[in-house]
PDB file of C-alpha atoms in Angstrom:
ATOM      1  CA  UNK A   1     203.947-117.572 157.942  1.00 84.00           C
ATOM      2  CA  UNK A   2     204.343-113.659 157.855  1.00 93.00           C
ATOM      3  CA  UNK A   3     207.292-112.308 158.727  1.00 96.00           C
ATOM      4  CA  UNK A   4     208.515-108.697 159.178  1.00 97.00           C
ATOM      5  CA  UNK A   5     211.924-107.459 158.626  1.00 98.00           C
ATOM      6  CA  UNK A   6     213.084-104.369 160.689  1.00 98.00           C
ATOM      7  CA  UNK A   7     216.614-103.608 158.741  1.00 96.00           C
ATOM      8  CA  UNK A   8     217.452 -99.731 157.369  1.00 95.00           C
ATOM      9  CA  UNK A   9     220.537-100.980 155.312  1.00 93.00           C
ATOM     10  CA  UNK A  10     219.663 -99.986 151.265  1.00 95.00           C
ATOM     11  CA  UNK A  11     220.992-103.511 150.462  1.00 94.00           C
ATOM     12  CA  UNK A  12     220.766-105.989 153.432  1.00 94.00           C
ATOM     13  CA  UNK A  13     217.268-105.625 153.612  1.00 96.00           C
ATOM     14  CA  UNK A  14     216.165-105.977 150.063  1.00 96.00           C
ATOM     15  CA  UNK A  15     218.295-108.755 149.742  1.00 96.00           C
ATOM     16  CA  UNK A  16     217.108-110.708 153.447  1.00 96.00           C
ATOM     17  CA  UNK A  17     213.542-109.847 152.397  1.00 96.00           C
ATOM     18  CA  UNK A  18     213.671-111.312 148.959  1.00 96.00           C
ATOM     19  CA  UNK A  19     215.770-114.648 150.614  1.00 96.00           C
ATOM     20  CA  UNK A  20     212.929-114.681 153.188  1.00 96.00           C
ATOM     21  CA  UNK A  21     210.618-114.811 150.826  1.00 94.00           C
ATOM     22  CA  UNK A  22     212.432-117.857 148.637  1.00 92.00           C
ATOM     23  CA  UNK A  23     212.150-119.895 152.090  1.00 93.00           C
ATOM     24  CA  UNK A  24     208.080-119.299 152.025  1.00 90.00           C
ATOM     25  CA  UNK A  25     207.497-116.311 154.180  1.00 94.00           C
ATOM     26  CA  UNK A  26     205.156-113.717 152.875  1.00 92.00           C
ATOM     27  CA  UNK A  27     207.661-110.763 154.292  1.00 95.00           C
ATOM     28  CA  UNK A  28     207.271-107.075 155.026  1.00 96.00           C
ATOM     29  CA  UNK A  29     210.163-104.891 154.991  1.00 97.00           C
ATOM     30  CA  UNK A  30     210.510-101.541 157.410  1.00 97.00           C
ATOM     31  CA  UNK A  31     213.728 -99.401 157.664  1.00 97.00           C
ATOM     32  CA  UNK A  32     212.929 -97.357 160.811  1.00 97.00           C
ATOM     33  CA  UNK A  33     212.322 -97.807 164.295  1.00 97.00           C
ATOM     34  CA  UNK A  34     209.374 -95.341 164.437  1.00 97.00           C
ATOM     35  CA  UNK A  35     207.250 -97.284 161.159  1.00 97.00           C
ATOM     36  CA  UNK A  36     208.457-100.863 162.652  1.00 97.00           C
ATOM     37  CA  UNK A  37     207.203-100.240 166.065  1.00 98.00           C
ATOM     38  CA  UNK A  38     203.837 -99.253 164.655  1.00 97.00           C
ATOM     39  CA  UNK A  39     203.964-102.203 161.875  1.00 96.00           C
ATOM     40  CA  UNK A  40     204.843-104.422 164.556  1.00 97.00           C
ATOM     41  CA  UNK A  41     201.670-103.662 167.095  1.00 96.00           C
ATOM     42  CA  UNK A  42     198.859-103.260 164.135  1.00 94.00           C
ATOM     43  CA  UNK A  43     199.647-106.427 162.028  1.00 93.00           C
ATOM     44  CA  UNK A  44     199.561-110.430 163.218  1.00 92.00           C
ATOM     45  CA  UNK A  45     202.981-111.288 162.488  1.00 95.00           C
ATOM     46  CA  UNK A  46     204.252-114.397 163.560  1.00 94.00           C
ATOM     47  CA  UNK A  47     207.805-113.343 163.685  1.00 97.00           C
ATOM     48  CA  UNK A  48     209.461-110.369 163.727  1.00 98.00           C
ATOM     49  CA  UNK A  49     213.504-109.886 162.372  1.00 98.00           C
ATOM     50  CA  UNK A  50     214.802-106.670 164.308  1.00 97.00           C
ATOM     51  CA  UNK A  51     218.175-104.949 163.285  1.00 95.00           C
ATOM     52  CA  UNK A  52     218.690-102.920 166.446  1.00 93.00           C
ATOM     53  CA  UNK A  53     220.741 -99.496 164.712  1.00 91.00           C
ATOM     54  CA  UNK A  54     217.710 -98.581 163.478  1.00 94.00           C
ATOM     55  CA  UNK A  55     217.397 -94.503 162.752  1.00 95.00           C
ATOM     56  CA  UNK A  56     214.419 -92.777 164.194  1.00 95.00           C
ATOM     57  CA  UNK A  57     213.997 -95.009 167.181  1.00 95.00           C
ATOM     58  CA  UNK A  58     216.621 -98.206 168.023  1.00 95.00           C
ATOM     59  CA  UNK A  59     215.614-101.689 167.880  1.00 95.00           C
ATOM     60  CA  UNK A  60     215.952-102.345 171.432  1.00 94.00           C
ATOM     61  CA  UNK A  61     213.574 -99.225 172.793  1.00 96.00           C
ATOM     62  CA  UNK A  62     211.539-101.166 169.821  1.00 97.00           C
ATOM     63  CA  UNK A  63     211.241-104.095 171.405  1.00 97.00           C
ATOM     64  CA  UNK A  64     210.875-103.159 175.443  1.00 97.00           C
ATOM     65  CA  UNK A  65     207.799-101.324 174.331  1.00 97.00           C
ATOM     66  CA  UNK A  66     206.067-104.147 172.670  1.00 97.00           C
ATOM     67  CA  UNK A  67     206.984-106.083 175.661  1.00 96.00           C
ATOM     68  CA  UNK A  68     205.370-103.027 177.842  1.00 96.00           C
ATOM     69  CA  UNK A  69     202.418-103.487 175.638  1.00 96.00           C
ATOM     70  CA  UNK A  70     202.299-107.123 176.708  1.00 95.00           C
ATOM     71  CA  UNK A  71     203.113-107.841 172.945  1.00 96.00           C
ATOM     72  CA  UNK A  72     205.107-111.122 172.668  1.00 94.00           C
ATOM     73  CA  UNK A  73     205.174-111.437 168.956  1.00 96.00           C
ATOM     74  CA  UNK A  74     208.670-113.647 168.608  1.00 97.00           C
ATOM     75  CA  UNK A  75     211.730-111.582 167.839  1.00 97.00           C
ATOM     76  CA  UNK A  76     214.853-112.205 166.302  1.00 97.00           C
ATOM     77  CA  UNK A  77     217.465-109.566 167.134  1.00 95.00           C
ATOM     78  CA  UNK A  78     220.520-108.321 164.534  1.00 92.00           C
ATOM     79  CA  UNK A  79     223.466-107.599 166.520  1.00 85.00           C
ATOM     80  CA  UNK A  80     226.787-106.399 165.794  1.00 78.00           C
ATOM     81  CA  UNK A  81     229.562-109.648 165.953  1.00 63.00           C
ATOM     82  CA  UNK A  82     231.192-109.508 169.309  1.00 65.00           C
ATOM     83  CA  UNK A  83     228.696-107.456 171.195  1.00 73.00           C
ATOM     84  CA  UNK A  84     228.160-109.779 173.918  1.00 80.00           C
ATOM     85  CA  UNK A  85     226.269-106.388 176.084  1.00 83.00           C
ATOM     86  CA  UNK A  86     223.597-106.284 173.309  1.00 83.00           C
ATOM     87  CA  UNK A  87     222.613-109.522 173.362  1.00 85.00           C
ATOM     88  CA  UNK A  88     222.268-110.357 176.921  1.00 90.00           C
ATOM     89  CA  UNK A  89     220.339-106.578 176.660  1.00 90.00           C
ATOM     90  CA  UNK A  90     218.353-108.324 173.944  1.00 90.00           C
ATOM     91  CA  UNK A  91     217.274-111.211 175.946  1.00 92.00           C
ATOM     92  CA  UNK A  92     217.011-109.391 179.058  1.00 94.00           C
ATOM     93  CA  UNK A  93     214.464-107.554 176.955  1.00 94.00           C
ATOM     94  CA  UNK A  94     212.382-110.319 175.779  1.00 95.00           C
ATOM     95  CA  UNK A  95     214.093-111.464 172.200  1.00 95.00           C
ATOM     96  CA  UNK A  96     213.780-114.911 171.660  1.00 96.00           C
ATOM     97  CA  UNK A  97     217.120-115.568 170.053  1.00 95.00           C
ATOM     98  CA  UNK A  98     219.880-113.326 168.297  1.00 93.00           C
ATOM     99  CA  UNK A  99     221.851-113.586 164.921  1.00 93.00           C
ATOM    100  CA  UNK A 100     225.674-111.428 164.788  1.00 90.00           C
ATOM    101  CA  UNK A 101     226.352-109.874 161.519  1.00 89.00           C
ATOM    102  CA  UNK A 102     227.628-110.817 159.426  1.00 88.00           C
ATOM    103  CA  UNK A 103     225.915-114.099 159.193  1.00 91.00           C
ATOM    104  CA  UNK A 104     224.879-116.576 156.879  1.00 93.00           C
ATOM    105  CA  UNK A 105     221.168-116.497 155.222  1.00 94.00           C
ATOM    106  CA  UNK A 106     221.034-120.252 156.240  1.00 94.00           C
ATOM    107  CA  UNK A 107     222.109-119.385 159.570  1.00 95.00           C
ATOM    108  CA  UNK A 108     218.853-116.974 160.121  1.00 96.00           C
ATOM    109  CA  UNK A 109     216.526-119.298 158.497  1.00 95.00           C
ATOM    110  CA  UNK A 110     217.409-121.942 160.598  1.00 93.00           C
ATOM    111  CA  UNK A 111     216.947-119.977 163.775  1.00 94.00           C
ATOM    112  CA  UNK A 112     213.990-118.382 162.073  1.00 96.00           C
ATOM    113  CA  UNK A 113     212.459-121.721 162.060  1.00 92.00           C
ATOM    114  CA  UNK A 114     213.550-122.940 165.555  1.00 92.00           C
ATOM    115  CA  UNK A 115     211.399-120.167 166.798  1.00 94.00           C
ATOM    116  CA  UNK A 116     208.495-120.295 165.207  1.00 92.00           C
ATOM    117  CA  UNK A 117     208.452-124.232 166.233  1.00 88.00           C
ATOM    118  CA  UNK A 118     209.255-123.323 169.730  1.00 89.00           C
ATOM    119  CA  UNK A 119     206.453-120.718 169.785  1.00 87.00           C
ATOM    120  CA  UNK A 120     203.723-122.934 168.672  1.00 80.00           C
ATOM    121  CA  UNK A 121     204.917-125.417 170.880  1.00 77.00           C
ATOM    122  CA  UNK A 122     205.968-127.809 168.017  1.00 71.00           C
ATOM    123  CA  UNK A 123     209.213-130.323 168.677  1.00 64.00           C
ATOM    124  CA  UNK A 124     212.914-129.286 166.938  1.00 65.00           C
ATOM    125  CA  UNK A 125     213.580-130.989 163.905  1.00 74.00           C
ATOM    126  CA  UNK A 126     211.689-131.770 160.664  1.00 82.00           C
ATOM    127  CA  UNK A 127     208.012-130.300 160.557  1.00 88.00           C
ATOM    128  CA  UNK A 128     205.728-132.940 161.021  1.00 89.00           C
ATOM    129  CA  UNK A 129     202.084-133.128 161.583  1.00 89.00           C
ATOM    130  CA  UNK A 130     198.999-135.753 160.830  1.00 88.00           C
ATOM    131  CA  UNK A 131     201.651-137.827 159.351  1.00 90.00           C
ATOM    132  CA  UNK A 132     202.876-135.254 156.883  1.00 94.00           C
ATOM    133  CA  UNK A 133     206.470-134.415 156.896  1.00 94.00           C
ATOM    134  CA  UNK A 134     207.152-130.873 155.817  1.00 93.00           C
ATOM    135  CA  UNK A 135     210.764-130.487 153.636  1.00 92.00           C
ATOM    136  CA  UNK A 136     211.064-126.761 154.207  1.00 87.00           C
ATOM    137  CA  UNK A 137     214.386-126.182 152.105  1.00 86.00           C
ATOM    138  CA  UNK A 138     212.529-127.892 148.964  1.00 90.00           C
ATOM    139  CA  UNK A 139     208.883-126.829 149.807  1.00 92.00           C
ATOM    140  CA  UNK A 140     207.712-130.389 149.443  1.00 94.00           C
ATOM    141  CA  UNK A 141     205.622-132.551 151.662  1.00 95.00           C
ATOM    142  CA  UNK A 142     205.949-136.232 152.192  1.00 94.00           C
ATOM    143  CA  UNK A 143     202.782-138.227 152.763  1.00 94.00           C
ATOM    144  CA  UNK A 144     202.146-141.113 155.029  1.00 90.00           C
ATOM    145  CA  UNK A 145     202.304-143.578 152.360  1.00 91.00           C
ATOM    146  CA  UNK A 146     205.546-142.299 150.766  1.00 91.00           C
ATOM    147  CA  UNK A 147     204.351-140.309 148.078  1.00 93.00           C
ATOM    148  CA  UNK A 148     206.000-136.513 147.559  1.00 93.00           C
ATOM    149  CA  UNK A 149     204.135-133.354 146.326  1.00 95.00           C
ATOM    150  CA  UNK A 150     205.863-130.279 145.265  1.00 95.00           C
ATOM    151  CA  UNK A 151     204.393-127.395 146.658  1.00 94.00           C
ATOM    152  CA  UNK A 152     203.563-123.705 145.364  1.00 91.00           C
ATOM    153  CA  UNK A 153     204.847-120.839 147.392  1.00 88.00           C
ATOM    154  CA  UNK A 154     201.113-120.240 148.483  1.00 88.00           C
ATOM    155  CA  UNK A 155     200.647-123.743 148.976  1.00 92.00           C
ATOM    156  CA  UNK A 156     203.603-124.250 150.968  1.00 93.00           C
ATOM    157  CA  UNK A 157     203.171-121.545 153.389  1.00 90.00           C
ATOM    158  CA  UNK A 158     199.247-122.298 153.959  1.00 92.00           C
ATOM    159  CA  UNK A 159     200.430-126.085 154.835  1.00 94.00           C
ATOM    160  CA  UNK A 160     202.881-124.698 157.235  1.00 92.00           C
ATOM    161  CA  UNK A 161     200.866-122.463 159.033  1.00 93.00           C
ATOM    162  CA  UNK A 162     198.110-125.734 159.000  1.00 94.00           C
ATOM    163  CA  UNK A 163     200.971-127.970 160.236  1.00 93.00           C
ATOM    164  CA  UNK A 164     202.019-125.266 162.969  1.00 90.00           C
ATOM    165  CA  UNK A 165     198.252-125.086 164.091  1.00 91.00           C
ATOM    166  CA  UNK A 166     196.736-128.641 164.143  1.00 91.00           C
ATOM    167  CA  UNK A 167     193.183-129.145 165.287  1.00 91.00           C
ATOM    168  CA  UNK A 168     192.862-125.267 165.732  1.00 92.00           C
ATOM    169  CA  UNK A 169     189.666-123.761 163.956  1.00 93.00           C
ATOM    170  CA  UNK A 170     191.908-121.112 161.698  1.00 92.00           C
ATOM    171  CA  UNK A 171     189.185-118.670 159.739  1.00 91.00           C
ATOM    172  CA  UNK A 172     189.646-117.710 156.144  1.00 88.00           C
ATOM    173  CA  UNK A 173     190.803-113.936 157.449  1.00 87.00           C
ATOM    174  CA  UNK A 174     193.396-115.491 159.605  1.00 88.00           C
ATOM    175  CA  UNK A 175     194.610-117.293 156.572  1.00 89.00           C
ATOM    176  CA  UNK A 176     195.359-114.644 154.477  1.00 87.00           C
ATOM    177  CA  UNK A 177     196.616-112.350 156.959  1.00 84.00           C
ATOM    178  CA  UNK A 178     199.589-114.923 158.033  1.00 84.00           C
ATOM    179  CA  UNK A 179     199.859-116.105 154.525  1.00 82.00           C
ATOM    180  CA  UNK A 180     200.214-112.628 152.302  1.00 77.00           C
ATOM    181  CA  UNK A 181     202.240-109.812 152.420  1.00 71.00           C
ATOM    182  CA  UNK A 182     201.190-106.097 153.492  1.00 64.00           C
ATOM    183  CA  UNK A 183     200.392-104.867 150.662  1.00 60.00           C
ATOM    184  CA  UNK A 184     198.793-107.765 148.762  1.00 60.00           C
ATOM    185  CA  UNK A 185     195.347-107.993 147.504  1.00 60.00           C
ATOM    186  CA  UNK A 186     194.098-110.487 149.964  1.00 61.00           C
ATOM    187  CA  UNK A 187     191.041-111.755 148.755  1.00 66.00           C
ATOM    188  CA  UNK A 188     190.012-114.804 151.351  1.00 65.00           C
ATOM    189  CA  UNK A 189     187.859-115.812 148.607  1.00 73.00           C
ATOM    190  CA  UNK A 190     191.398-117.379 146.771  1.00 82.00           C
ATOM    191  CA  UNK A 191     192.600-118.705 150.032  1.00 85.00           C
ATOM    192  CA  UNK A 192     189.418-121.988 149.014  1.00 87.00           C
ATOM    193  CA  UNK A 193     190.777-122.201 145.553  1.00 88.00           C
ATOM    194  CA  UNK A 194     194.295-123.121 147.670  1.00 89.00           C
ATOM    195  CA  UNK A 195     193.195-125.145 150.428  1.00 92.00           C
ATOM    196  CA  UNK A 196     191.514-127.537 147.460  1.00 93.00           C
ATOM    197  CA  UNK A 197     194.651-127.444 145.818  1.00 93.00           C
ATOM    198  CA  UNK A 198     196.206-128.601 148.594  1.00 93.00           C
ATOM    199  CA  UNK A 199     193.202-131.308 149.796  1.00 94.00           C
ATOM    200  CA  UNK A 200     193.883-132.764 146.179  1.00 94.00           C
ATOM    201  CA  UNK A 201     197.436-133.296 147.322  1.00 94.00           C
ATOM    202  CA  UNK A 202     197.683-133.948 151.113  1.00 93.00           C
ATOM    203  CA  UNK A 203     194.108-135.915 151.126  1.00 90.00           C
ATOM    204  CA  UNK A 204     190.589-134.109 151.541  1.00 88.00           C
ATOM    205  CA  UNK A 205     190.593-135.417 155.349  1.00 90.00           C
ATOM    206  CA  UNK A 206     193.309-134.004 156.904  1.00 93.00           C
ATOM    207  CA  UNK A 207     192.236-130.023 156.059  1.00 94.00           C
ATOM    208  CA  UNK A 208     187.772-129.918 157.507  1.00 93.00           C
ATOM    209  CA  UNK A 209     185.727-126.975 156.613  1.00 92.00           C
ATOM    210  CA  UNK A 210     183.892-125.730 159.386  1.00 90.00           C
ATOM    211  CA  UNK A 211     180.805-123.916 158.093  1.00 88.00           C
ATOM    212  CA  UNK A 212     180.980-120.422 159.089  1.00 88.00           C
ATOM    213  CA  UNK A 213     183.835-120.385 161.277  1.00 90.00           C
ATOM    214  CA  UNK A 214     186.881-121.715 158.834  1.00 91.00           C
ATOM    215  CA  UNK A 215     189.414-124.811 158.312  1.00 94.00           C
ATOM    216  CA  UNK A 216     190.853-127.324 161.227  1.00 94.00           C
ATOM    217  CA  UNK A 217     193.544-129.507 159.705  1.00 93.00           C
ATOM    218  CA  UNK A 218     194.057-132.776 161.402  1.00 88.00           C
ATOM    219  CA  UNK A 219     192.670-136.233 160.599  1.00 78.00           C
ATOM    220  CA  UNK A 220     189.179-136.370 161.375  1.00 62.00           C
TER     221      UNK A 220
END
């Protein structure tokens, strides 16, 4: 799942994008209102984190004009502890949930995750799907018949994504877009060489190739 973080502090944000990225988002990292805005309407993110003392252009004029533009990528809002007006702003606005500094990493990838299950219409709790159950803290998936894999960062966010999806057709292009950073040299060619890896693993049923259009993960 890809992820970007709107945050201008020189040290929260390098440090929430590199934690992001230890939980198995492939994360993008703006400091400005102006660049986020524009990041946030051009790219397919499936979640957006948005500080809202942003310089240039806040978080909150940020978010009402994606919502203007009818753009309901999910947003998580930064807001200073104690600042009830911001947050009933926030959801007034069309943020799906809120996080007061200071916080607690775990704290914003839990809520992180409730979203994105909420948003794909996928039940709290454990990710499960096709009878795989998705450990997201250890990046490991349990099979039907007991047996655990250990999963590779790639791996692990390309059966997510799968597992958030199930029986849509998701191309190649879509793959890679949710499943790699900005500024990564996203060659769909290496998202195959994956999805085998993770056939070998999860069983060559569950994850179809459908010729020319992409992958539908289900059982068949």
């Amino acid at each position: 799942m890809r992820i970007l973080l709107v945050e201008d502090d020189v040290q929260m944000g390098p440090t929430l994008q590199n934690a992001l990225s230890q939980a198995g988002y492939a994360v993008d990292l703006s400091v400005d209102g102006i660049d986020a805005e524009a990041l946030g309407d051009i790219e397919p993110y499936d979640l957006i984190v948005l500080d809202l003392g942003l310089p240039k252009r806040s978080g909150m004029e940020v978010l009402q004009n994606w919502r203007s533009r009818n753009n309901h990528v999910p947003v998580v809002i930064l807001t200073a502890r104690g600042s009830w007006e911001e947050k009933v702003q926030g959801f007034k606005t069309g943020a799906d949930d809120y996080v007061a500094k200071p916080f607690q990493t775990e704290e914003l990838l839990a809520r992180i995750s409730a979203v994105l299950k909420r948003s794909s219409g996928t039940s709290g709790g454990p990710l499960q799907a096709a009878g795989l159950l998705l450990d997201e803290d250890a990046q490991s998936v349990k099979l039907k018949d007991g047996r655990f894999f250990n999963l590779t960062g790639t791996e692990f966010r390309l059966l997510r994504y799968f597992m958030l999806h199930p029986g849509q057709v998701i191309s190649k292009s879509r793959l890679t877009e949710h499943v790699y950073e900005y500024d990564s040299d996203r060659d769909s060619n290496v998202i195959e060489v994956y999805v085998n890896r993770l056939r070998q693993k999860v069983g060559t049923d569950l994850i179809q190739t459908r010729r020319g259009q992409g992958y539908i993960f289900g059982p068949a």
